[in-house]
Coordinates of C-alpha atoms in Angstrom, one line a residue:
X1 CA 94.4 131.7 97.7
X2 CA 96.2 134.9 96.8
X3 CA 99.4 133.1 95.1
X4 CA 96.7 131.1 92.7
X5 CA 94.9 134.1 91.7
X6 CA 98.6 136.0 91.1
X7 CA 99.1 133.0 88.5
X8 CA 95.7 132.9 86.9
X9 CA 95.8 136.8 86.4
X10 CA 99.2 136.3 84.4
X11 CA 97.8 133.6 82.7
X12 CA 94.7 135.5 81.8
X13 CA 96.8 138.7 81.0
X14 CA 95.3 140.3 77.5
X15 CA 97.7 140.7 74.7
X16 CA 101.2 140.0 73.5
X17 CA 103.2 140.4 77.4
X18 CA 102.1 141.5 81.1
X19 CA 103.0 144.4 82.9
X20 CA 106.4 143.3 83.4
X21 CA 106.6 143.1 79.7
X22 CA 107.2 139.5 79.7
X23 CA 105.2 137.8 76.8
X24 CA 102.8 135.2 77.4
X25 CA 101.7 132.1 75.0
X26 CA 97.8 132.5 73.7
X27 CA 97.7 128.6 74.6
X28 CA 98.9 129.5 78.1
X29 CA 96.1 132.7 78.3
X30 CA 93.7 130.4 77.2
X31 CA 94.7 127.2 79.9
X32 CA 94.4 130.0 82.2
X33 CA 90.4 131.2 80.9
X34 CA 89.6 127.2 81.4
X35 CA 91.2 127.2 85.1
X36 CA 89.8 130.2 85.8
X37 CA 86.5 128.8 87.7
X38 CA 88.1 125.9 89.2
X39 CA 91.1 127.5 90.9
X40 CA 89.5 126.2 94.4
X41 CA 90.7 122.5 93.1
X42 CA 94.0 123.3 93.1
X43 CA 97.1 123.4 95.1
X44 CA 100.0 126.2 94.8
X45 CA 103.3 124.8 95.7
X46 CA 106.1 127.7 95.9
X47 CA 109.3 125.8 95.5
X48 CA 112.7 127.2 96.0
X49 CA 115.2 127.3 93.6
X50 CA 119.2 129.5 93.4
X51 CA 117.6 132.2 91.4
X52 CA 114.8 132.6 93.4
X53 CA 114.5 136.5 94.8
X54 CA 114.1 137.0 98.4
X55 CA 110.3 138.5 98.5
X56 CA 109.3 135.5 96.5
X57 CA 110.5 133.1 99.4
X58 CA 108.8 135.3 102.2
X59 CA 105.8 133.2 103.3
X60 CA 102.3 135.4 102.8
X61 CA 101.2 136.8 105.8
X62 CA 98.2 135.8 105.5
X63 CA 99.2 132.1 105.2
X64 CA 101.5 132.3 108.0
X65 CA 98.5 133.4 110.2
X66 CA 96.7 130.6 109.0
X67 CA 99.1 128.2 109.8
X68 CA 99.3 129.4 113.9
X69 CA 95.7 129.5 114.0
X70 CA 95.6 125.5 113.1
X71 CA 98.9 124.9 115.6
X72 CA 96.4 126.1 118.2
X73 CA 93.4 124.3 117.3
X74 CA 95.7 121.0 117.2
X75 CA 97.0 121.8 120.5
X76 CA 93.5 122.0 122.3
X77 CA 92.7 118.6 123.6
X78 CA 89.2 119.6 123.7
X79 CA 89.0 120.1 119.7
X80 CA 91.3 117.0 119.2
X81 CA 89.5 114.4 116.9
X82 CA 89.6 110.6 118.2
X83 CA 89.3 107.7 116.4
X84 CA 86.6 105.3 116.9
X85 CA 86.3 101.7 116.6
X86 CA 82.5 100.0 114.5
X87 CA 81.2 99.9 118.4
X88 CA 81.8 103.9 118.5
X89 CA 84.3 103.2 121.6
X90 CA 87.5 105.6 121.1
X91 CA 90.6 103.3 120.2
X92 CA 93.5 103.7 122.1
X93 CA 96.5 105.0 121.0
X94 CA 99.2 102.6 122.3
X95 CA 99.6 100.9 118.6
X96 CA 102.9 102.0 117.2
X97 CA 103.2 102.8 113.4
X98 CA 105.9 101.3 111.5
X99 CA 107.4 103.8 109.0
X100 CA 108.5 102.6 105.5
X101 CA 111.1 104.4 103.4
X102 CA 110.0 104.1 100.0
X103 CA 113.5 104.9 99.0
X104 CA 114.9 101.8 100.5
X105 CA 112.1 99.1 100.3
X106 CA 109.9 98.0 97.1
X107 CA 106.4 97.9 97.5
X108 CA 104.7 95.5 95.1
X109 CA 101.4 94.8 94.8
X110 CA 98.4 92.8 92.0
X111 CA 96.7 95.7 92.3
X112 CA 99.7 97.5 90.6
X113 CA 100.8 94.6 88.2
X114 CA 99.0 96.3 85.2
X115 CA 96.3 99.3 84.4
X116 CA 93.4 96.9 83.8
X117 CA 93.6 95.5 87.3
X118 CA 94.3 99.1 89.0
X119 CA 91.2 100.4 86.6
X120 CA 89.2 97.1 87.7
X121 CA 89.3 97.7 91.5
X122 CA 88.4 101.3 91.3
X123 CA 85.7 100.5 89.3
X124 CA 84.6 97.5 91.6
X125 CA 85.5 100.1 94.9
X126 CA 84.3 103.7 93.1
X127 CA 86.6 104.9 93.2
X128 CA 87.3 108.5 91.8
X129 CA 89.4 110.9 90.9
X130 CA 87.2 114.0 89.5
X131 CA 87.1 115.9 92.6
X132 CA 89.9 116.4 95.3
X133 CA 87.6 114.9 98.3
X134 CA 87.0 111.6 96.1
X135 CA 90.6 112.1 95.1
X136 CA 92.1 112.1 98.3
X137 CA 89.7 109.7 99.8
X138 CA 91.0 106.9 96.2
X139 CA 94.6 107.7 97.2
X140 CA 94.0 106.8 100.9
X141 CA 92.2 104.0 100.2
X142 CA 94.8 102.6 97.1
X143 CA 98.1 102.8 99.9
X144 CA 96.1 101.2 102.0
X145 CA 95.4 98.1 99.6
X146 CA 98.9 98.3 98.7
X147 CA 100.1 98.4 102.7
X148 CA 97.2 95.3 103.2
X149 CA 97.7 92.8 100.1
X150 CA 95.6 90.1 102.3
X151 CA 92.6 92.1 103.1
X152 CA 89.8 92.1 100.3
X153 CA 89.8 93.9 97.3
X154 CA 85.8 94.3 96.4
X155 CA 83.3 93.4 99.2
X156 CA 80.0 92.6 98.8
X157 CA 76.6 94.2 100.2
X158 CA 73.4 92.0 100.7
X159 CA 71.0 92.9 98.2
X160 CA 68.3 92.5 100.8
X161 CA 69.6 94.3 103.8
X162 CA 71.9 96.3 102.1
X163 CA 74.5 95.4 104.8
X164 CA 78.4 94.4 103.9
X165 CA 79.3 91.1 104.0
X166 CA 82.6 91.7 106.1
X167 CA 82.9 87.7 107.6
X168 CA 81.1 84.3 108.1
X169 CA 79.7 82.9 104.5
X170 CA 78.0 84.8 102.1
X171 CA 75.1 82.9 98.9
X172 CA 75.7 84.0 95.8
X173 CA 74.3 83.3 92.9
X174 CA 76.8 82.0 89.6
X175 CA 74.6 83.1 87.0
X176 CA 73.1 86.3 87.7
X177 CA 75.4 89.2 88.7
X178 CA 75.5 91.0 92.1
X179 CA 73.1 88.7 94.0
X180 CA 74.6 88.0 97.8
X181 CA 73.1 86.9 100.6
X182 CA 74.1 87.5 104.0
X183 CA 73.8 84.6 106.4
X184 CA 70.8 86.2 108.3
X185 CA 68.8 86.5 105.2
X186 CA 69.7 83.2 103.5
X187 CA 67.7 82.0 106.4
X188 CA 64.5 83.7 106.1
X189 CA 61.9 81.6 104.0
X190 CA 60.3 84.1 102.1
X191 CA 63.6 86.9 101.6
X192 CA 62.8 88.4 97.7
X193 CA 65.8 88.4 95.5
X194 CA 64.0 89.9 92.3
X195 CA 64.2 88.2 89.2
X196 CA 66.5 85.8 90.3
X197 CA 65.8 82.1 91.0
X198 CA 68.9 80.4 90.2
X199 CA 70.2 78.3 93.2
X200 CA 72.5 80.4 95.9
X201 CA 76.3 78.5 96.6
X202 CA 77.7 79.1 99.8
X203 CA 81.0 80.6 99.5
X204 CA 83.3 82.2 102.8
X205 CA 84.0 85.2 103.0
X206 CA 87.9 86.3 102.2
X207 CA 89.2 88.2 105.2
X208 CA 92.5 89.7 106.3
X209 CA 92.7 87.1 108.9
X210 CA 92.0 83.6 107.1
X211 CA 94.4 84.0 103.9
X212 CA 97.1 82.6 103.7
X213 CA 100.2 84.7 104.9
X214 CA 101.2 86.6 108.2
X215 CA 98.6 88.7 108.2
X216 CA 98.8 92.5 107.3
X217 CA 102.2 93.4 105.3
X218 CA 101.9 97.4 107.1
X219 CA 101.9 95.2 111.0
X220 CA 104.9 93.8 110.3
X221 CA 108.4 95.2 111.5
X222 CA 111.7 95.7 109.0
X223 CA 113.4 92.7 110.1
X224 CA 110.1 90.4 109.8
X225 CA 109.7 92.3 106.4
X226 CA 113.0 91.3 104.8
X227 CA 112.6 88.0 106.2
X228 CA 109.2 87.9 104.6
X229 CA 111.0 88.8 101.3
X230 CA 113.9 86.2 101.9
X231 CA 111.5 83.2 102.8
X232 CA 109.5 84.2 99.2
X233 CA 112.7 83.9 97.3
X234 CA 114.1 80.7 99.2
X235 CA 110.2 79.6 98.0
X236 CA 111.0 80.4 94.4
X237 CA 114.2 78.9 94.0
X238 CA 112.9 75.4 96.0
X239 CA 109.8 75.8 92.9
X240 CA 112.6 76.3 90.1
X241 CA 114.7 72.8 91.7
X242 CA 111.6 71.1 92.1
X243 CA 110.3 72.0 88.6
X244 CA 114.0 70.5 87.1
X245 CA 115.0 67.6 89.1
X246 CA 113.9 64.0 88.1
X247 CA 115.9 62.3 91.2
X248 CA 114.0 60.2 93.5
X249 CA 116.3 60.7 96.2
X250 CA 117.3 64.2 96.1
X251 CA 118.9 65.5 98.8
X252 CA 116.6 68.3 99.6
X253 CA 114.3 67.7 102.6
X254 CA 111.3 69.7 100.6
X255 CA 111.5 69.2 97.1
X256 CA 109.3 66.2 97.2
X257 CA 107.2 68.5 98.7
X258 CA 107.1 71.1 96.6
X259 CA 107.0 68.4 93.7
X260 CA 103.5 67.0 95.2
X261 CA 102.1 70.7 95.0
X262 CA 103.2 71.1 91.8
X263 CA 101.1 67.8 91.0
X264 CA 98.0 68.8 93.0
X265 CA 98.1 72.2 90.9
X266 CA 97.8 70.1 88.0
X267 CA 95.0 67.9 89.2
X268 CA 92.7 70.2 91.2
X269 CA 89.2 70.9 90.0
X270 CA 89.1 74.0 92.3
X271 CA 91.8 76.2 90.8
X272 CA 92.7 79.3 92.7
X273 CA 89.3 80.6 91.1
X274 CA 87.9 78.1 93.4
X275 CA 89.3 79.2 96.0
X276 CA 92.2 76.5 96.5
X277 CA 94.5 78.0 98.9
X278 CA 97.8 75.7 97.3
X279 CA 96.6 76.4 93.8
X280 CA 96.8 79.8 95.2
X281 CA 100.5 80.0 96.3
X282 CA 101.6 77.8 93.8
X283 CA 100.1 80.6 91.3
X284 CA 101.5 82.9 93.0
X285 CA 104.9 81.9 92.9
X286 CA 105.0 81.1 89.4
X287 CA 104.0 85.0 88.7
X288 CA 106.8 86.0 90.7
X289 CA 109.4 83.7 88.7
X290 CA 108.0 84.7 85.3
X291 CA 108.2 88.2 86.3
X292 CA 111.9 88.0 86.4
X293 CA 112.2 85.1 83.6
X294 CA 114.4 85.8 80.7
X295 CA 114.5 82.5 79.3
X296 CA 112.9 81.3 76.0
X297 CA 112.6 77.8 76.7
X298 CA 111.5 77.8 80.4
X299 CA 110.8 74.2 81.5
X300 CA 108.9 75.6 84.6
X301 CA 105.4 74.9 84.2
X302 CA 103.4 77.7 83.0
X303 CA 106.1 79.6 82.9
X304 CA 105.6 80.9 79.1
X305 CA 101.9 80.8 79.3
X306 CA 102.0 83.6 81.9
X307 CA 104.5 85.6 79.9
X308 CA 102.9 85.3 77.1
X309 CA 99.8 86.5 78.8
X310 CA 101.8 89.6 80.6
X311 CA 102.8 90.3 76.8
X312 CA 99.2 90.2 75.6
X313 CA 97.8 92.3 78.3
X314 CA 100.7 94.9 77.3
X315 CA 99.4 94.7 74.0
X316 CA 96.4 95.1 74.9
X317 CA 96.6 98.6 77.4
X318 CA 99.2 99.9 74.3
X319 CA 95.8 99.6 71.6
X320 CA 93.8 101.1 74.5
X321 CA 96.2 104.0 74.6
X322 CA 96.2 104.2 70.9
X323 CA 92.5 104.2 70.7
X324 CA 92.1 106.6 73.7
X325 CA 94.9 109.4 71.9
X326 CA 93.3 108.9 68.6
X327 CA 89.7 110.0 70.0
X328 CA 91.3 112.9 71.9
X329 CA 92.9 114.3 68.7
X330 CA 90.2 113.7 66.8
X331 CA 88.1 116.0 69.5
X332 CA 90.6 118.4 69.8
X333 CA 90.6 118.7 66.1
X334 CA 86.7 119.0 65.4
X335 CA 86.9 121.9 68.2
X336 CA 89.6 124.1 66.7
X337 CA 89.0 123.5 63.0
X338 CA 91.4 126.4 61.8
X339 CA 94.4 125.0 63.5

């Protein structure tokens, strides 16, 4: 665009200042030799302050004419794209969109709660950020994980029919890494899965219907949102009793409850690893209560253990940060030796 090429020619301007006589920094001349060939990655955003002049908040024609050539193209039915459901049928449009204000409602999410797990699912996904169509296609695909906490964070692909295991029960083997079965080609007698002959366990597949939950957070309306919220509090603070009180007659109508999954979290051979769906929302609730925990001597079970885990793991990202601005000096050093 012309406004980018305007910037990278001041940036590239040769000697102590411009034509308008305004010098320029050498590190800035050379940030603008290095951007040079890769101007077509970025994005020029003209924003509009009090001491802006009045030429420099005229849109360029040539944008403008840009922009009423697209309103037409959007207004043609004809060249209008459709969505399309895995069938190929076009999906209708009668599905309303809830809206969120960001400014108004927190949106929290595992896949957020620290860099190793945000690094771990674009790694498991590939996801990637070194080009602006990989880019764009990460930061669609990272709100929607955020907007859908139920739905699956890695699937798996069949190593024999390369297909994506999307429902039903996939085999997978616990030693070796990345071997899954579909269904269809567990059943065939002689399927080849390479070098591995460890037996297959039969594990079902996660989906955004069977977890536990109401389903998508991004389907759900305001009201059934904060009511969402309000329920997962009432659910911590029933925990936190349930955790403290030693009465065999309490007065609440679910703390023996909650007491017996408190138990059955202790006892269970599964785990949430396992798959146990009350090991799972027991878990879950106690990571929410630590979270917001600022008491040294917690009795809640697990309590410490998972703050003093949150603690490690920010150790942990703080020494990868070290590490990670060490080697950068030290490159940045060995390539300008005289500064």
């Amino acid at each position: 665009s012309g406004g980018l090429d305007d910037s990278i020619s001041n940036l590239l301007t040769d000697g102590n200042a411009n034509s308008s006589g305004i010098t320029r920094d050498p590190v800035m001349v050379k940030l603008g030799e290095r951007i040079k060939d890769m101007k077509q990655s970025f994005i020029v955003a003209y924003l509009n302050w009090d001491g802006a002049r009045p030429e420099d908040m005229e849109v360029p024609e040539n944008i403008f004419e840009e922009r009423e050539k697209r309103k037409l193209v959007k207004a043609d039915p004809a060249k209008e794209s459709k969505k399309r459901d895995l069938n190929g049928n076009v999906k209708s449009e009668s599905k309303v969109m809830n809206i969120i204000d960001d400014d108004t409602e927190e949106i929290s999410g595992e896949i957020f709660d620290t860099r190793q797990d945000f690094l771990n699912l674009c790694k498991g996904n590939h996801y990637q950020f070194d080009a602006p169509r990989r880019a764009k296609h990460t930061s669609m695909m990272v709100l929607w994980h955020l907007h859908n906490k139920n739905a699956a964070k890695f699937v798996q692909s069949c190593i024999v029919c390369s297909r994506e295991i999307l429902s039903g029960v996939r085999y997978t083997c616990q030693t070796c890494t990345d071997v899954d079965l579909c269904a269809d080609c567990y059943k065939k007698p002689n399927v080849s899965r390479g070098l591995c002959t460890h037996p297959l366990v039969a594990k079902p597949v996660e989906t955004e219907s069977n977890q536990s939950g109401s389903g998508s957070s991004s389907n759900l309306t305001a009201a059934q949102r904060r009511e969402r919220k309000r329920n997962i509090n009432l659910h911590i603070k029933l925990l936190e009793h349930a955790s403290l009180c030693d009465s065999k007659n309490c007065t609440s109508s679910n703390c023996a409850k909650m007491k017996q999954y408190l138990k059955h979290s202790q006892i269970c051979k599964e785990k949430m690893s396992g798959g146990c769906k009350i090991c799972k929302r027991i878990w879950t609730l106690l990571r929410y209560h630590a979270q917001s925990c600022k008491n040294k001597n917690c009795s809640i079970p697990q309590c410490r253990a998972i703050r003093d885990r949150m603690r490690q793991i920010a150790k942990q990202q703080q020494a990868m940060d070290d590490r990670r601005r060490q080697m950068i000096n030290r490159q940045y050093r060995a390539s300008h030796p005289s500064s």
